[in-house]
Amino acid sequence: MKYREVFILFFLAFFYTENCAQKNISVISQFKKTSLLFSIDQKGKADYQVLLGGKQVLKPSRLGFLIDENQRLDSNFKIIQVDSSIIQETWKPVWGEVKTIENHCKQLVVRMELQSAPYIKMNIIFRVFEEGVGFRYEFPLQSSLKFFTINEEFTEFNLTGDHKTFWIPADFDSNEYPYTSSKLSEVNAWKFPIISSGNYQTNIPDQYAVQTPLMLKTSDGLYINIHEAALVNYSTMQLHVNRSNYGLSANLVPDAVGNKGYLRTPAKTPWRTIIVSEKATDVLASKMILNLNEPSKIENSSWIKPTKFMGVWWEMQTGKGSWSYTDNIDSLSKEGKLVPNGHHSANTTNVKKYIDFASKHGIKALLVEGWNIGWEEWTGVHKEDNFDFVTAYPDFDVKEIALYSKAKGVQMIMHNETGASASNYDRHMDTAFRFMNRFGYNSVKTGYVGKIIPNGEHHDGQWMVNHYERAIKKAAQYYVMIDMHEPMRPTGLHRTYPNFLASEAGRGNEWNAFSDGNAPDHETIMPFTRLMGGPMDYTPGIFKLRHYAKDAPNRQMHTTLAKQLALYVTMYSPIQMAADLPENYEAHLDAFQFIKDVAVDWDDTKILEAEPGEYISIARKEKGKANWFLGAITNENSRNTSIILNFLDKDKIYRATIYEDAPDADWKNNPEAYRIQNINVDYKTDLKLSMANGGGVAIRFKPIVNK
Ligand code: NOJ
Ligand code: CA
């Protein structure tokens, strides 16, 4: 990876208010249309504002902390120095939506110090980008501050009105919620419409708090996204909503004893991010969060490879099979051996069936869940040392599967569910990764369902944030890629650790298996919320959309089949699952062809159209190839649109294979009706697309002739 960094020191503009003696100071930093205004008043209280083209986006918003129980770091400051510089670099992600990323912004560093003892120093670093502002606090190494406890972060994001908001409640342990769109003044986590059952909602102490990424739209058409970048050794930021003045304030996830974090100088917080644009498409195209993360720490990344995979998985999710080998764990203590239940999915014969199917259709990898002892008591119980991550059930032959998959050219993906016993996983990680190396697993899906052990810690607290990072680093040490389920939502850390391919950390397609599912607008909101921080293992590609759940035979998904195909393009991830059962793909091999063809790594991405809660259309160019793919989705309403294909190479004619909803398709009444058309197109073609209610369209463009 090559970096070109140019730092130019800038002339500083200090604007003193009328009375210089009182030292009201404001500093402006502007980059293109975006401005950041930092101010400190005569009491030494600091705040900031964000403007776009002169229009206020954030009103004066407070900065600071309460540390060590009674030390305030929100007033009595004086500025000791202000530095400004330009950052301009171009970098190449190991994998991603585009080949090259431009990081161009203006940096403003405000160095402050308390005006009386203990004279603590605190810096605020602002970066102003074309599409928004990021800022972080920095605590330099100093004799007056070494180890300290964060009791509260006071950061505010004061909005200018009662904006439309796409939100999920501020649970400390789960982000797997359906989105509610409401006005800010209507946010109420205890009243939001729950459309699911069996949720793992565990801790919503503040009914007026929400999670980030938080997506907002103003009445005059500004799109605002608030999140954080580079969440490392710190607690996740959730936001309390002040419903009367539309202010948001940081609400850090506490630890087991109620503290919000522990730092040692020199220390820095994650970046707080405010993306803003007049165009919704700019929000999805923004690389600001990635740019605020550190460059890759993995020098040789040639072993890191995006992939598509299948899984011995959906059959357990829908109740056809089980993760556990026995239905009677107590037989172990009585007779010394497990009694098989007859429907354990991860058995060698069944796994081979999946390997055969994947191999035949060129799907390169296979995940098998439920292969290892422990699933009888994997969650909902306080059992710290449940899994050892290396002992298979008697019907899963590790060696034979390793040999068979290798012979068939299918890469096995390891599964390490921890049952949220993170301390147990910490103790076993080396053994688990050695096992992966020995049997040829090059990636792992981890999981953290349940209440965290150590007791009282939360999925989104600092202790777990550090645990997930340890797991990513440990995986890298063993050349293993990682996909985490149930971690805190991502903040762009995959730039720093590109072996961290994806996470779930949101409400995936799997909720359609065991609950009332995801509403038709869900996937039009997710890219603006959950996906802002990084790729999601959403597990698209369900073809059998009705009557698939064993215990709820009338269950049906709120999507058409064509929309399931479009999600491979609209829900970005470098690992994409073909999530349905082989027999359901056998029934629609012509549509399955799109899943076989679609790429997982890209040279370029064009966000063509987007409106949160309504629709999204995206085109992407396959990495190192001339093929383009397009995915377009709609919410519960049908949609007609037309796209000029001006992203295509001007010198080529392409064969477009269009997978679209049949004219009579409808997510509710006729979800599996699709049609496939082949036409020739070029960059001038104005392509008409029609989507059914809850529908979508997926297109592959393959060059056939050079003009
Ligand atoms: C929840 C995960 O999201 C799901 O994909 C997995 O199958 C189960 N946990 C079991 O680990
Ligand atoms: Ca999950």
XYZ file of C-alpha atoms and ligand atoms in Angstrom:
719
model
C 0.000 0.000 0.000
C 1.396 3.382 -0.934
C 0.588 6.583 0.848
C 1.100 10.100 -0.275
C 0.657 12.443 2.594
C 0.988 16.136 2.245
C 0.706 18.259 5.324
C 0.633 21.959 4.725
C 0.525 24.295 7.652
C -2.250 26.771 7.310
C -2.652 30.324 8.338
C -4.967 30.387 11.320
C -7.993 32.569 11.569
C -8.927 33.586 15.090
C -12.106 35.598 15.402
C -12.332 37.361 18.725
C -15.718 38.609 19.832
C -16.130 42.244 20.808
C -14.660 41.839 24.236
C -11.205 40.339 23.825
C -10.569 40.557 27.524
C -13.220 37.915 28.171
C -11.535 35.676 25.670
C -14.555 34.442 23.744
C -12.724 32.726 20.929
C -14.020 31.101 17.777
C -12.016 29.238 15.187
C -13.425 28.357 11.820
C -12.230 25.525 9.649
C -13.780 25.217 6.227
C -13.285 22.609 3.556
C -15.262 23.087 0.352
C -18.881 23.627 1.474
C -18.482 22.192 4.969
C -17.521 24.358 7.940
C -16.662 23.619 11.515
C -16.892 26.380 14.061
C -15.162 25.780 17.387
C -15.792 28.230 20.241
C -14.708 28.649 23.805
C -16.443 31.129 26.098
C -15.148 33.197 28.987
C -15.892 30.330 31.386
C -13.676 28.065 29.351
C -16.573 25.976 27.980
C -15.973 24.608 24.533
C -18.532 23.849 21.865
C -18.661 23.250 18.116
C -21.065 23.792 15.243
C -21.288 22.265 11.773
C -22.506 24.119 8.687
C -23.043 23.110 5.086
C -22.932 25.899 2.519
C -23.595 28.397 5.308
C -26.654 26.465 6.523
C -26.499 25.300 10.118
C -26.447 21.506 10.471
C -25.525 21.312 14.158
C -26.190 24.181 16.542
C -23.580 24.920 19.245
C -22.962 21.516 20.804
C -21.151 20.817 24.021
C -17.812 19.020 24.331
C -16.132 17.413 27.337
C -16.157 14.796 30.068
C -16.635 13.940 33.681
C -13.734 11.788 34.828
C -12.663 10.185 38.096
C -16.093 10.863 39.616
C -15.786 14.589 40.141
C -13.201 16.024 37.794
C -15.019 18.000 35.127
C -13.400 18.460 31.761
C -16.080 20.631 30.219
C -15.212 24.132 31.455
C -12.360 26.209 32.837
C -10.291 25.463 29.745
C -7.996 27.835 27.969
C -6.636 27.333 24.479
C -2.898 26.912 24.430
C -2.406 26.276 20.735
C -4.329 25.737 17.522
C -2.818 24.037 14.492
C -4.319 23.578 11.092
C -3.165 21.377 8.249
C -4.367 19.710 5.086
C -4.408 15.954 4.792
C -4.342 14.548 1.321
C -3.605 10.926 0.636
C -4.686 8.218 -1.712
C -4.812 4.664 -0.499
C -5.854 1.285 -1.792
C -8.022 -0.917 0.388
C -7.147 -4.634 0.433
C -10.758 -5.196 -0.630
C -13.671 -2.859 -0.934
C -16.309 -1.046 -2.924
C -13.728 0.934 -4.874
C -10.129 0.368 -5.895
C -8.718 3.637 -4.622
C -9.818 5.945 -1.840
C -9.034 9.626 -1.613
C -8.638 11.065 1.883
C -8.759 14.815 1.568
C -9.678 17.016 4.499
C -8.622 19.909 6.667
C -7.437 19.139 10.166
C -7.745 21.505 13.099
C -6.091 20.607 16.408
C -7.216 22.644 19.402
C -4.907 22.154 22.402
C -6.465 23.150 25.707
C -5.532 23.098 29.362
C -7.499 23.607 32.581
C -6.818 27.083 33.935
C -6.361 25.847 37.502
C -5.056 22.716 39.221
C -4.807 19.925 38.200
C -4.027 21.692 34.858
C -5.175 18.742 32.777
C -4.425 18.974 29.068
C -7.010 17.858 26.521
C -6.906 18.279 22.747
C -9.713 18.138 20.253
C -8.855 17.111 16.730
C -11.339 18.073 14.040
C -11.210 16.873 10.458
C -13.413 18.699 7.994
C -14.221 16.759 4.839
C -16.306 17.642 1.820
C -19.126 15.492 3.206
C -18.899 16.166 6.915
C -16.850 16.471 10.059
C -15.074 13.998 12.320
C -13.595 14.865 15.686
C -11.942 13.072 18.558
C -10.568 13.944 21.964
C -6.940 13.334 22.767
C -5.369 13.191 26.241
C -1.630 13.742 25.898
C 0.860 12.074 28.196
C 1.030 14.344 31.267
C 1.981 14.147 34.908
C -1.411 15.440 36.044
C -3.364 12.698 34.230
C -2.251 9.094 33.950
C -4.899 6.420 34.579
C -8.429 7.750 34.635
C -12.027 6.601 34.595
C -14.613 8.053 32.253
C -17.865 8.623 34.069
C -19.547 10.584 31.322
C -18.816 11.932 27.886
C -20.754 15.166 27.345
C -20.476 15.368 23.553
C -23.628 16.741 21.976
C -25.014 16.833 18.473
C -27.639 19.559 18.583
C -29.864 19.350 15.546
C -31.738 22.275 14.099
C -35.249 20.822 14.026
C -37.550 17.871 14.461
C -35.938 15.841 11.696
C -37.116 12.527 10.341
C -35.047 9.820 12.013
C -34.340 6.174 11.259
C -33.550 4.606 14.607
C -33.228 1.527 16.751
C -33.367 1.592 20.558
C -30.219 1.917 22.638
C -29.822 -1.618 23.901
C -26.346 -2.215 25.346
C -26.251 -5.781 24.039
C -28.083 -6.039 20.770
C -28.498 -4.100 17.588
C -30.772 -6.677 15.965
C -33.826 -4.451 15.878
C -36.180 -3.398 13.126
C -35.901 0.310 12.312
C -38.525 2.838 13.217
C -38.792 5.999 11.169
C -40.279 8.837 13.152
C -39.670 12.442 14.036
C -36.966 12.992 16.632
C -39.605 14.204 19.057
C -41.386 10.864 18.716
C -38.436 8.627 19.634
C -39.550 6.288 22.371
C -37.771 2.966 22.656
C -40.401 1.462 24.887
C -43.155 2.093 22.393
C -41.495 1.432 19.071
C -43.308 -1.070 16.892
C -41.826 -4.452 17.594
C -42.594 -6.667 14.636
C -40.526 -9.561 15.835
C -40.763 -12.213 18.449
C -37.909 -13.931 20.233
C -35.827 -10.764 20.288
C -32.773 -10.634 22.437
C -33.646 -7.212 23.778
C -31.891 -7.164 27.061
C -31.101 -3.721 28.244
C -32.974 -0.607 27.196
C -32.694 1.516 30.316
C -33.204 4.817 28.519
C -36.405 4.935 26.537
C -35.288 8.102 24.736
C -31.950 6.795 23.539
C -30.992 5.402 20.152
C -28.044 3.646 18.549
C -25.771 4.924 15.857
C -25.312 5.090 12.911
C -28.304 7.377 13.193
C -29.776 8.560 9.909
C -31.726 11.808 9.748
C -33.429 13.863 7.073
C -34.337 17.512 7.532
C -37.536 19.055 6.196
C -35.469 21.059 3.716
C -33.784 17.981 2.294
C -30.466 17.606 4.106
C -29.312 14.076 4.867
C -27.374 13.752 8.115
C -25.662 10.672 9.492
C -24.158 10.510 12.984
C -21.822 7.702 14.003
C -18.277 7.071 15.171
C -15.050 5.845 13.587
C -12.166 3.774 14.932
C -13.893 2.497 18.071
C -10.880 1.041 19.867
C -10.350 0.645 23.637
C -13.457 2.672 24.367
C -17.118 2.110 24.933
C -19.735 2.315 22.166
C -21.482 5.653 21.855
C -25.253 5.590 21.950
C -27.298 8.797 21.887
C -29.836 10.203 24.270
C -32.484 12.226 22.448
C -33.719 15.416 24.022
C -37.123 15.410 22.386
C -37.980 19.025 23.118
C -34.904 20.759 21.692
C -33.758 18.038 19.236
C -30.424 17.644 20.947
C -28.515 14.381 21.040
C -25.990 13.633 23.741
C -23.425 10.851 23.976
C -24.517 7.943 26.120
C -21.565 5.572 26.512
C -22.303 1.927 27.278
C -21.352 1.271 30.917
C -19.372 -1.627 32.308
C -20.366 -4.055 35.064
C -19.925 -1.424 37.771
C -21.401 1.474 35.858
C -18.225 3.133 34.633
C -18.026 4.206 30.994
C -14.362 3.571 30.330
C -10.801 3.403 31.553
C -7.963 5.157 29.787
C -4.265 5.751 30.309
C -2.537 8.721 28.768
C -1.567 9.127 26.022
C -5.077 8.227 24.930
C -7.605 9.159 22.318
C -11.289 8.550 21.881
C -12.931 7.234 18.727
C -13.893 9.865 16.160
C -17.386 11.268 16.385
C -18.678 11.564 12.818
C -21.270 13.832 11.210
C -21.833 13.154 7.519
C -24.043 15.654 5.765
C -25.153 16.212 2.199
C -28.011 17.474 0.095
C -27.906 14.113 -1.681
C -28.707 10.794 -0.020
C -26.424 9.080 -2.539
C -23.443 11.030 -1.136
C -24.053 9.544 2.310
C -23.773 6.021 0.904
C -20.731 6.921 -1.188
C -18.874 8.557 1.716
C -15.524 7.084 2.710
C -15.115 9.467 5.663
C -15.444 6.781 8.335
C -12.860 4.581 6.626
C -10.558 7.559 6.172
C -10.687 8.279 9.896
C -9.371 4.804 10.677
C -5.699 3.894 10.796
C -4.050 2.305 7.735
C -3.757 -1.477 7.600
C -1.587 -3.063 10.249
C -1.407 -6.277 8.231
C 1.619 -5.953 5.996
C 1.241 -9.035 3.876
C -2.431 -9.275 3.067
C -2.225 -11.662 0.115
C -4.026 -14.349 2.156
C -7.078 -12.152 2.665
C -9.656 -13.006 0.040
C -13.300 -11.984 -0.355
C -15.550 -14.948 -1.038
C -19.048 -16.319 -1.473
C -20.106 -19.180 0.743
C -22.923 -21.551 1.567
C -23.771 -22.907 4.981
C -25.194 -25.837 6.869
C -27.211 -23.153 8.582
C -30.613 -22.108 7.200
C -31.955 -25.564 7.986
C -31.235 -24.964 11.672
C -32.534 -21.422 11.564
C -35.844 -22.648 10.157
C -36.119 -25.613 12.523
C -35.569 -28.386 9.983
C -32.378 -29.462 11.692
C -30.599 -28.719 14.949
C -27.236 -27.399 16.052
C -27.208 -29.869 18.935
C -26.465 -33.559 18.547
C -28.737 -34.730 21.321
C -32.004 -33.530 22.779
C -31.070 -35.020 26.123
C -27.824 -33.623 27.469
C -28.436 -35.335 30.785
C -27.789 -38.655 29.062
C -24.131 -37.615 29.090
C -23.857 -37.709 32.844
C -25.975 -40.871 33.207
C -24.552 -43.066 30.483
C -21.351 -41.329 29.566
C -22.377 -40.831 25.961
C -24.613 -38.522 23.977
C -27.787 -39.984 22.499
C -28.285 -38.695 18.936
C -31.508 -36.817 18.254
C -31.685 -37.849 14.603
C -31.844 -34.310 13.214
C -28.358 -32.979 13.875
C -27.526 -31.042 10.695
C -23.716 -30.963 10.967
C -23.267 -34.659 10.217
C -20.634 -35.804 7.758
C -23.119 -37.113 5.175
C -25.155 -33.907 5.141
C -22.051 -31.712 5.060
C -20.768 -33.662 2.046
C -24.068 -32.990 0.278
C -23.478 -29.251 0.700
C -19.838 -29.595 -0.384
C -20.975 -31.415 -3.540
C -23.505 -28.707 -4.354
C -21.081 -25.852 -3.669
C -18.373 -27.540 -5.709
C -20.684 -28.203 -8.653
C -21.792 -24.562 -8.745
C -18.479 -22.868 -8.078
C -19.377 -21.514 -4.621
C -15.976 -21.464 -3.046
C -16.617 -21.907 0.667
C -18.837 -23.656 3.191
C -19.716 -22.781 6.779
C -20.872 -25.553 9.096
C -22.508 -24.633 12.381
C -23.258 -27.044 15.200
C -20.237 -29.272 14.507
C -18.737 -29.061 17.990
C -19.874 -30.273 21.371
C -21.770 -27.801 23.502
C -24.919 -26.791 21.639
C -27.224 -28.438 24.158
C -26.469 -25.679 26.657
C -25.033 -22.963 24.489
C -27.002 -19.946 25.637
C -29.458 -18.717 28.225
C -27.559 -20.480 31.001
C -24.656 -19.320 33.090
C -22.064 -21.783 31.857
C -18.707 -20.189 31.400
C -16.729 -23.021 29.832
C -19.362 -24.523 27.555
C -17.449 -24.790 24.253
C -13.831 -25.857 23.798
C -13.917 -25.047 20.024
C -12.012 -28.212 19.060
C -14.118 -31.216 20.024
C -16.485 -32.415 17.310
C -19.723 -34.301 17.837
C -19.358 -38.022 17.060
C -21.078 -37.721 13.669
C -18.879 -34.884 12.349
C -15.612 -36.310 11.035
C -13.222 -33.345 10.993
C -10.446 -35.115 9.058
C -12.701 -36.674 6.485
C -14.457 -33.366 5.837
C -11.116 -31.575 5.546
C -9.959 -34.078 2.908
C -13.273 -34.208 1.070
C -13.705 -30.443 0.855
C -10.128 -30.018 -0.340
C -10.612 -32.615 -3.062
C -13.787 -30.836 -4.155
C -12.193 -27.371 -4.138
C -14.406 -26.019 -1.368
C -12.867 -24.010 1.452
C -14.297 -24.834 4.909
C -15.293 -21.929 7.187
C -14.974 -22.501 10.932
C -17.758 -21.621 13.335
C -16.963 -20.530 16.895
C -20.134 -19.655 18.767
C -19.088 -18.497 22.218
C -22.540 -18.257 23.805
C -21.292 -14.795 24.874
C -18.726 -16.343 27.229
C -15.972 -14.082 26.000
C -13.651 -14.965 28.856
C -13.855 -18.621 27.798
C -13.091 -17.697 24.185
C -10.139 -15.596 25.299
C -8.690 -18.633 27.047
C -9.256 -20.935 24.065
C -8.441 -18.708 21.126
C -4.937 -19.986 20.454
C -6.099 -23.593 20.576
C -9.060 -22.784 18.359
C -6.934 -21.005 15.724
C -4.297 -23.755 15.763
C -7.102 -26.224 15.091
C -8.210 -24.082 12.123
C -4.648 -24.001 10.758
C -4.291 -27.744 11.171
C -7.513 -28.625 9.350
C -7.299 -25.953 6.660
C -9.958 -23.467 7.780
C -8.953 -19.988 6.570
C -11.816 -18.057 8.123
C -14.073 -18.133 11.144
C -17.554 -16.935 11.956
C -17.774 -16.074 15.637
C -20.938 -15.534 17.685
C -21.892 -13.986 21.018
C -25.526 -14.866 21.672
C -26.633 -14.327 25.270
C -25.480 -12.402 28.294
C -21.806 -11.616 28.344
C -19.498 -13.457 30.692
C -17.719 -11.759 32.576
C -20.983 -11.031 34.299
C -22.402 -7.576 33.910
C -20.291 -6.608 30.920
C -22.161 -5.630 27.781
C -21.658 -6.553 24.150
C -21.061 -2.881 23.378
C -18.934 -1.889 26.373
C -15.205 -1.203 26.420
C -14.328 -4.658 27.777
C -15.986 -6.370 24.816
C -14.740 -3.787 22.310
C -11.266 -4.868 23.410
C -12.210 -8.536 23.261
C -13.406 -8.288 19.639
C -10.199 -6.506 18.680
C -8.164 -9.222 20.414
C -10.055 -11.838 18.379
C -9.371 -9.963 15.118
C -5.655 -9.672 15.921
C -5.399 -13.259 17.064
C -7.092 -14.411 13.869
C -4.599 -12.384 11.814
C -1.702 -13.942 13.690
C -2.965 -17.317 12.380
C -3.821 -15.987 8.882
C -7.523 -16.400 9.520
C -10.256 -14.031 8.303
C -13.077 -13.245 10.695
C -16.810 -12.563 10.479
C -18.294 -11.655 13.845
C -21.906 -12.082 14.853
C -23.256 -10.107 17.798
C -20.330 -7.681 18.242
C -20.850 -3.927 18.546
C -21.658 -2.343 15.204
C -18.626 -1.573 13.040
C -16.785 1.746 12.822
C -14.456 1.224 9.855
C -11.878 -0.860 11.678
C -11.622 -3.185 8.672
C -9.284 -0.593 7.137
C -6.829 -1.285 9.960
C -7.491 -5.027 10.110
C -8.586 -6.146 6.641
C -8.905 -9.755 7.879
C -12.010 -8.448 9.694
C -14.172 -9.098 6.660
C -17.600 -8.463 8.057
C -19.867 -8.610 11.021
C -23.537 -9.095 11.553
C -24.151 -6.462 14.284
C -27.605 -5.697 12.986
C -30.818 -7.371 12.065
C -29.931 -9.879 9.379
C -32.003 -11.897 6.949
C -31.997 -14.680 9.542
C -34.760 -12.897 11.473
C -37.038 -13.999 8.659
C -36.399 -17.593 9.698
C -37.478 -17.438 13.321
C -39.560 -14.292 13.786
C -42.075 -12.120 11.998
C -39.065 -10.982 10.044
C -37.880 -7.813 8.430
C -40.220 -5.238 6.902
C -39.932 -4.547 3.151
C -38.217 -1.208 3.812
C -35.551 -2.767 6.073
C -32.880 -3.176 3.405
C -33.485 0.361 2.121
C -32.595 1.698 5.587
C -29.714 -0.600 6.519
C -27.120 0.884 4.100
C -27.815 4.315 5.696
C -27.507 2.975 9.218
C -25.809 -0.323 10.036
C -23.663 -0.469 6.905
C -22.174 3.017 7.329
C -19.500 1.550 9.618
C -18.673 -1.536 7.580
C -19.807 -4.627 5.725
C -22.603 -6.794 7.007
C -22.967 -10.548 6.837
C -26.645 -10.106 5.968
C -27.007 -13.627 4.476
C -29.102 -12.862 1.383
C -30.303 -15.256 -1.284
C -33.376 -16.937 0.196
C -35.433 -18.379 -2.671
C -38.113 -20.293 -0.811
C -39.940 -17.333 0.609
C -43.006 -19.021 2.053
C -43.780 -21.993 4.248
C -40.160 -22.730 5.061
C -40.262 -22.589 8.862
C -40.997 -25.811 10.665
C -42.721 -24.362 13.702
C -44.524 -21.611 11.785
C -45.590 -23.221 8.502
C -47.406 -20.093 7.299
C -44.404 -17.839 7.720
C -43.337 -15.808 4.721
C -40.672 -13.243 4.016
C -41.464 -9.627 3.086
C -39.489 -9.719 -0.156
C -39.575 -11.040 -3.676
C -37.010 -13.490 -5.002
C -35.569 -10.899 -7.408
C -34.991 -8.554 -4.451
C -33.005 -11.296 -2.695
C -30.680 -11.265 -5.732
C -30.399 -7.468 -5.762
C -29.201 -7.520 -2.137
C -25.864 -9.012 -3.276
C -25.172 -5.615 -4.804
C -27.011 -3.233 -2.477
C -25.842 -4.772 0.854
C -22.097 -4.500 0.496
C -19.909 -7.240 1.957
C -16.693 -8.961 0.838
C -18.231 -12.205 2.040
C -21.684 -13.011 0.830
C -23.628 -16.071 1.757
C -25.865 -18.023 -0.563
C -28.036 -18.627 2.443
C -30.772 -20.974 1.252
C -30.771 -24.776 1.065
C -29.318 -26.561 -1.974
C -32.740 -27.996 -2.865
C -34.267 -24.509 -2.991
C -31.552 -23.425 -5.411
C -32.035 -26.605 -7.458
C -35.629 -25.474 -7.968
C -34.490 -22.163 -9.553
C -31.094 -22.814 -11.115
C -31.642 -20.075 -13.701
C -31.982 -17.450 -10.941
C -29.183 -19.046 -8.925
C -26.917 -18.221 -11.866
C -26.860 -14.591 -10.669
C -25.538 -15.650 -7.253
C -22.891 -17.754 -8.998
C -21.844 -14.830 -11.188
C -22.033 -11.854 -8.843
C -18.689 -10.523 -7.638
C -17.730 -9.849 -4.007
C -14.880 -7.434 -4.588
C -15.077 -4.246 -6.609
C -13.011 -1.744 -8.561
C -15.749 0.840 -8.613
C -19.166 1.623 -7.179
C -21.820 4.071 -8.354
C -24.636 4.909 -5.985
C -27.241 5.646 -8.639
C -30.332 6.464 -6.613
C -31.120 6.324 -2.916
C -33.714 7.433 -0.420
C -33.710 5.899 3.072
C -36.820 3.845 3.687
C -37.780 4.018 0.001
C -35.307 2.702 -2.571
C -31.662 2.121 -3.444
C -29.993 1.431 -6.806
C -26.269 0.694 -6.991
C -23.932 -0.388 -9.801
C -20.540 -1.956 -9.154
C -17.650 -3.018 -11.361
C -16.068 -6.372 -10.590
C -12.489 -6.195 -9.314
C -9.993 -6.776 -12.116
C -12.726 -7.593 -14.661
C -14.883 -5.642 -17.079
C -18.213 -6.950 -15.717
C -20.680 -4.641 -13.979
C -23.507 -5.628 -11.659
C -26.533 -3.594 -10.695
C -28.912 -4.056 -7.802
C -32.053 -2.011 -7.257
C -34.543 -2.495 -4.441
C -37.737 -0.891 -3.264
C -39.773 -0.907 -0.042
C -43.395 -2.121 0.219
C -44.315 0.019 -2.797
C -43.747 -1.002 -6.385
C -41.349 1.211 -8.292
C -40.540 2.112 -11.867
C -37.334 3.874 -12.636
C -34.920 4.314 -15.481
C -31.169 4.316 -15.289
C -28.828 5.661 -17.935
C -25.980 3.181 -18.077
C -23.314 5.872 -18.448
C -21.033 4.045 -16.009
C -20.358 1.366 -18.644
C -17.201 1.494 -20.746
C -17.920 3.642 -23.812
C -16.038 1.280 -26.090
C -18.006 -1.843 -25.299
C -21.333 -3.478 -25.930
C -22.589 -5.514 -22.992
C -24.952 -8.430 -22.677
C -27.268 -7.491 -19.817
C -28.891 -10.414 -18.024
C -31.790 -8.933 -16.085
C -33.343 -10.797 -13.164
C -36.540 -8.954 -12.370
C -39.882 -9.345 -10.672
C -42.458 -10.908 -12.987
C -45.287 -8.480 -13.907
C -47.582 -10.244 -11.421
C -44.975 -10.525 -8.630
C -45.714 -9.124 -5.208
C -43.923 -9.825 -1.946
C -47.155 -10.894 -0.297
C -49.136 -12.713 -2.935
C -46.580 -13.882 -5.470
C -43.035 -13.464 -4.108
C -41.212 -16.127 -6.112
C -42.357 -14.895 -9.543
C -39.423 -13.585 -11.542
C -38.322 -13.406 -15.140
C -34.920 -13.307 -16.791
C -34.244 -11.285 -19.914
C -31.119 -10.877 -21.995
C -30.582 -7.698 -23.983
C -27.642 -5.841 -25.465
C -26.861 -2.430 -23.985
C -24.196 0.251 -24.037
C -23.349 3.369 -22.048
C -26.120 5.355 -23.741
C -28.907 2.918 -22.940
C -31.681 4.283 -20.762
C -32.775 1.114 -19.001
C -36.301 0.937 -17.598
C -36.591 -1.042 -14.380
C -39.825 -2.233 -12.765
C -39.993 -3.528 -9.224
C -42.946 -5.176 -7.532
C -44.136 -4.289 -4.035
C -41.236 -5.363 -1.824
C -39.294 -6.176 -4.980
C -36.032 -5.556 -6.740
C -33.961 -6.192 -9.815
C -30.480 -7.605 -10.288
C -28.467 -7.253 -13.490
C -25.215 -8.632 -14.752
C -23.492 -6.692 -17.564
C -20.936 -8.753 -19.424
C -18.974 -7.158 -22.270
C -19.462 -9.028 -25.527
C -17.998 -6.744 -28.195
C -15.465 -3.965 -28.271
C -16.899 -1.202 -30.438
C -26.758 -16.022 15.885
C -26.118 -15.784 14.557
O -26.482 -14.556 14.041
C -26.532 -16.914 13.649
O -26.089 -16.669 12.329
C -26.006 -18.196 14.190
O -26.467 -19.245 13.396
C -26.489 -18.413 15.622
N -26.256 -17.270 16.414
C -25.779 -19.587 16.272
O -24.436 -19.306 16.425
Ca -27.376 -12.616 15.276
